[in-house]
GROMACS .gro file of C-alpha atoms in nm:
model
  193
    1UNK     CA    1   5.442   7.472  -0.746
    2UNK     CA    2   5.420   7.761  -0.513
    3UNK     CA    3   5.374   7.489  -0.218
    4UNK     CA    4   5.742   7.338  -0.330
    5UNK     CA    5   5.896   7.650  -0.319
    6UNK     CA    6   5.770   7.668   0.017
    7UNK     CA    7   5.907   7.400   0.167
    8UNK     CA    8   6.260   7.419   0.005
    9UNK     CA    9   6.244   7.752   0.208
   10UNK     CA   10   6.104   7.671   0.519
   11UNK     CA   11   6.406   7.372   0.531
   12UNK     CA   12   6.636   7.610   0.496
   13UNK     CA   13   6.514   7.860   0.741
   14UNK     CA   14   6.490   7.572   1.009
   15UNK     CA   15   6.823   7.458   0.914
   16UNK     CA   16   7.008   7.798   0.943
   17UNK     CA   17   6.790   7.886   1.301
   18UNK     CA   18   6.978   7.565   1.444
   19UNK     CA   19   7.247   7.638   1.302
   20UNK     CA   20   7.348   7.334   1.063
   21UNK     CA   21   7.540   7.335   0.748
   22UNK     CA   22   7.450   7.161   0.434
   23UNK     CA   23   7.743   6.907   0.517
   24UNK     CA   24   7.611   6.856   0.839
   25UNK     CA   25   7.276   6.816   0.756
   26UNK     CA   26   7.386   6.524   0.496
   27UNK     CA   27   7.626   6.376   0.734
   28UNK     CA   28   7.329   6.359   0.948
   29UNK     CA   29   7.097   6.253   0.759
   30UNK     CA   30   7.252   6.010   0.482
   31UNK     CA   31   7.147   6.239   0.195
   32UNK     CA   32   7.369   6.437  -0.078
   33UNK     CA   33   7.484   6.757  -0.024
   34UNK     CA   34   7.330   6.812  -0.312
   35UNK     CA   35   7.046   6.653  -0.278
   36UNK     CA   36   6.979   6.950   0.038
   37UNK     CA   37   7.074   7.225  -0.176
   38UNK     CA   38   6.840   7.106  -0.493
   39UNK     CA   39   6.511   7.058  -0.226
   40UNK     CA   40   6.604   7.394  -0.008
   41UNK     CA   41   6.656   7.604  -0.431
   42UNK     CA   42   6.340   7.427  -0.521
   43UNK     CA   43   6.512   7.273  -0.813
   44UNK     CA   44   6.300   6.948  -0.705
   45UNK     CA   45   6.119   6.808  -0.445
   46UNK     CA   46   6.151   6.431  -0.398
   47UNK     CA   47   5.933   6.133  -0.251
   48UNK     CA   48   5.871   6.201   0.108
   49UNK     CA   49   6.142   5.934   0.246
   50UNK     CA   50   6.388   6.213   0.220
   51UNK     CA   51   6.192   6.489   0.358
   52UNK     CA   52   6.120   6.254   0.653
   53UNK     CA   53   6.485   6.208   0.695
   54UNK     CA   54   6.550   6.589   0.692
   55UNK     CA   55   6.256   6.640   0.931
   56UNK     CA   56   6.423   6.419   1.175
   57UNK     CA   57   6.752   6.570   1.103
   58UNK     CA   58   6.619   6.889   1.195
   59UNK     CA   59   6.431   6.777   1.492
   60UNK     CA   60   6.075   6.898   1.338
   61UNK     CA   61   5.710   6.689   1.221
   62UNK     CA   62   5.723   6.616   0.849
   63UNK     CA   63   5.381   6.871   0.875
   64UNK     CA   64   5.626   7.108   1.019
   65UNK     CA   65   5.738   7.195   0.615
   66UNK     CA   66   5.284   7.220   0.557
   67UNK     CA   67   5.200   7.440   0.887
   68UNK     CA   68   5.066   7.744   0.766
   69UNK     CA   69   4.889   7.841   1.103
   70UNK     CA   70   4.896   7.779   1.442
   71UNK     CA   71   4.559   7.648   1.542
   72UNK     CA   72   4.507   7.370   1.796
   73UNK     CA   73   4.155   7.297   1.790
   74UNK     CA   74   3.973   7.088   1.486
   75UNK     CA   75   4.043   7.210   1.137
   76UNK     CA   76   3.809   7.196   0.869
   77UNK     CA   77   3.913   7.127   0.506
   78UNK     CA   78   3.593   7.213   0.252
   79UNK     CA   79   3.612   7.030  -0.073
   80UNK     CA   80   3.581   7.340  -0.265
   81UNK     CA   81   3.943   7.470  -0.155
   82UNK     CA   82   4.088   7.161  -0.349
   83UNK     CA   83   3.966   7.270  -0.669
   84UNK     CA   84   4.303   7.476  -0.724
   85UNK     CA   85   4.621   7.308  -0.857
   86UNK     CA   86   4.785   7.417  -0.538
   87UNK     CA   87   4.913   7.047  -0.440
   88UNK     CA   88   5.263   6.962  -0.380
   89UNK     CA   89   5.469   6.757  -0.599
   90UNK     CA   90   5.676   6.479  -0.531
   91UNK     CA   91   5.896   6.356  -0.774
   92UNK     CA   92   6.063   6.003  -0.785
   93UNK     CA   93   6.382   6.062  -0.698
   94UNK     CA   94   6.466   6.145  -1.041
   95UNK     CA   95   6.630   6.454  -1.148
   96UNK     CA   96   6.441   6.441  -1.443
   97UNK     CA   97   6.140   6.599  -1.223
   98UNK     CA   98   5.841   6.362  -1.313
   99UNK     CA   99   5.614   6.443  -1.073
  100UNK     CA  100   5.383   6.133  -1.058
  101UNK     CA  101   5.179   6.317  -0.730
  102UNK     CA  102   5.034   6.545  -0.644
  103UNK     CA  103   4.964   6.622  -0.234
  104UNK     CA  104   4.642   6.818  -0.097
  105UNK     CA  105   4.740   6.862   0.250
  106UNK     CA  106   4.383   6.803   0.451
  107UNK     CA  107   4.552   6.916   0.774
  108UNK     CA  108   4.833   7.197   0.707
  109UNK     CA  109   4.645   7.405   0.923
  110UNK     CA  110   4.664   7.213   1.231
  111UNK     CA  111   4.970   7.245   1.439
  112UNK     CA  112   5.112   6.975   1.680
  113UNK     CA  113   4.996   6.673   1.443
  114UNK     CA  114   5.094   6.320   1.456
  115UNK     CA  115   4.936   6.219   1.154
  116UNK     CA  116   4.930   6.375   0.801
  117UNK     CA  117   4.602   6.317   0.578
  118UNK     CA  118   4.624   6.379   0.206
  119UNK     CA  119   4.459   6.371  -0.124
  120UNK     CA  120   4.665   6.277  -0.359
  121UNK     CA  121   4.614   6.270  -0.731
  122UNK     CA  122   4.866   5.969  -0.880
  123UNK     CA  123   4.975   5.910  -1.235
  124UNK     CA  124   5.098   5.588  -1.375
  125UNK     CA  125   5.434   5.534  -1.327
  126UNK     CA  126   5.676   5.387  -1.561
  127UNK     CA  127   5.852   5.058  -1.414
  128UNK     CA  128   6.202   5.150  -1.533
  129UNK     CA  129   6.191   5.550  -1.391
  130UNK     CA  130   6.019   5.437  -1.022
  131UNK     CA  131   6.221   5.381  -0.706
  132UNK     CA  132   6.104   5.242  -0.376
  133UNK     CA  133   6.072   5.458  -0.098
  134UNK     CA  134   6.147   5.371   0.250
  135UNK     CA  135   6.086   5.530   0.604
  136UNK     CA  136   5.985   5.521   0.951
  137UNK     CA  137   5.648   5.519   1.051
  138UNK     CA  138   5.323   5.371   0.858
  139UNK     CA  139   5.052   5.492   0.561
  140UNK     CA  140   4.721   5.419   0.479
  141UNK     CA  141   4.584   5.439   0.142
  142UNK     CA  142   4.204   5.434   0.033
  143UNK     CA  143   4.093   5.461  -0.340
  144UNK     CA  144   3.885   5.723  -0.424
  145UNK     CA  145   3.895   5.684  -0.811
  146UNK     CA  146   4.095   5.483  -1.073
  147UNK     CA  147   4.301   5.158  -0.956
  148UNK     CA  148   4.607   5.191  -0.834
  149UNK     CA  149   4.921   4.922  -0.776
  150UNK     CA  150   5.126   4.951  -0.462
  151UNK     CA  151   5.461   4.751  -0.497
  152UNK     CA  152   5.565   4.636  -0.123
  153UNK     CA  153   5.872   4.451  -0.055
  154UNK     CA  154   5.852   4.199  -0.295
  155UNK     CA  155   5.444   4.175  -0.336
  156UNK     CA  156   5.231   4.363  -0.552
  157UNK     CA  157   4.912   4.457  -0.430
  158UNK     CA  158   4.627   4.592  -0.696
  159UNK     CA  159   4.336   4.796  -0.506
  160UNK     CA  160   4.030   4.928  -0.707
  161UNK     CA  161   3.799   5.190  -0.619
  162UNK     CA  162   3.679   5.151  -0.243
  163UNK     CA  163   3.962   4.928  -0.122
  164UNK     CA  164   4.215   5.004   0.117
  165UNK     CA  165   4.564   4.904   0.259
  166UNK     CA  166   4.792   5.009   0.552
  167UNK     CA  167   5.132   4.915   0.598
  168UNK     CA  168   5.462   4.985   0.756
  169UNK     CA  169   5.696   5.245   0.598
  170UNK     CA  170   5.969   5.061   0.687
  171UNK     CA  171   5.941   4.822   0.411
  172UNK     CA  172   6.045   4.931   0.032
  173UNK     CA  173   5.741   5.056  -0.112
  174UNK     CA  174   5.605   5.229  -0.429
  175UNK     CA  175   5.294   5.357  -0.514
  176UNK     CA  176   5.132   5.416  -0.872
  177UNK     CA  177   4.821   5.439  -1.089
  178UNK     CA  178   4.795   5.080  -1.256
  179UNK     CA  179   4.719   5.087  -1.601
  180UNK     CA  180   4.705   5.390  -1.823
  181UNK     CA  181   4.497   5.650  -1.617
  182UNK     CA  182   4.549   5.856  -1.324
  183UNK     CA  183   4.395   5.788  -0.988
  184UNK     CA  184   4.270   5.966  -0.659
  185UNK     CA  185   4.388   5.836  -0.311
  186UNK     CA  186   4.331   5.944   0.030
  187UNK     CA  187   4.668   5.882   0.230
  188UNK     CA  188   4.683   5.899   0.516
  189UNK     CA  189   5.090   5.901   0.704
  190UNK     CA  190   5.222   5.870   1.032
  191UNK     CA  191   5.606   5.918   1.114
  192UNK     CA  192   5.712   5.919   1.436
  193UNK     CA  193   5.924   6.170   1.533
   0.00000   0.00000   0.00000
């Protein structure tokens, strides 16, 4: 979780180099107040529809919140580095902190990015506790292992090992393991900014 803690902070830092107060920031950008202060103290991170909001807020890529170095040529991601449980994870929007995924940034490396890749381990997700997401820009999803269920707008879509899907962020969306067992995605996100 030393990933979360990461981004809480670098929010923070960004906020407090331009110079915007928690109130301002969710004045700005239709979150809590304390919503802000729980993602900048690490208490939770939530689905990435609110860290897109704050990234726009603030001016900055979503990626901005993975950069860990400043290099502009091609960056290489070896399989071996994703052995670690180093992924960041999102929660539901829940305070209760279920974190259904986990993120492997493929890309945190490379600066000035339009596009964030992922791999993204996913856990089932109870229909009661999930809530739809929603934000600018588009995602692309292809199955690596298990089967997972996408809910979008008011379709369900099941995809099994090898398929695929891409769709507009815009549109209320939730995604989730189907079934009983976890599942291994490559996403793939683009949010203009």
């Amino acid at each position: 979780m030393e990933n979360n803690k990461r981004i809480g902070e670098k929010i923070r830092s960004i906020r407090d180099m331009k110079n915007i107060t928690v109130a301002e920031m969710a004045e700005r950008s239709g979150l809590s107040e304390d919503e802000i202060t729980r993602i900048e103290s690490d208490e939770y991170l939530p689905s990435l529809a609110p860290l897109i909001k704050i990234a726009r807020t603030l001016g900055v890529r979503l990626g901005t919140f993975l950069d860990d170095q400043n290099e502009l040529g091609p960056v290489v991601h070896r399989k071996s580095s994703l052995v670690s449980d180093d992924g960041i994870g999102f929660t539901n929007n829940s305070v209760s902190k279920h974190k259904y995924m986990s993120y492997h940034s493929l890309s945190q490396d490379k600066t000035g990015r339009h596009m964030e890749p992922f791999l993204i381990n996913v856990k089932p997700a109870d229909k009661a506790d999930f809530i739809f997401s929603t934000h600018e820009g588009e995602e692309f999803i292809y199955v690596i292992e298990g089967n997972v269920e996408v809910n979008y707008g008011k379709k369900t879509y099941l995809l099994d090992e090898g398929d695929s899907i891409y769709y507009d962020s815009i549109v209320a969306h939730h995604v989730h393991a189907a079934g009983e067992k976890d599942a291994k995605i490559l996403g793939v996100i683009y949010t203009p900014y």
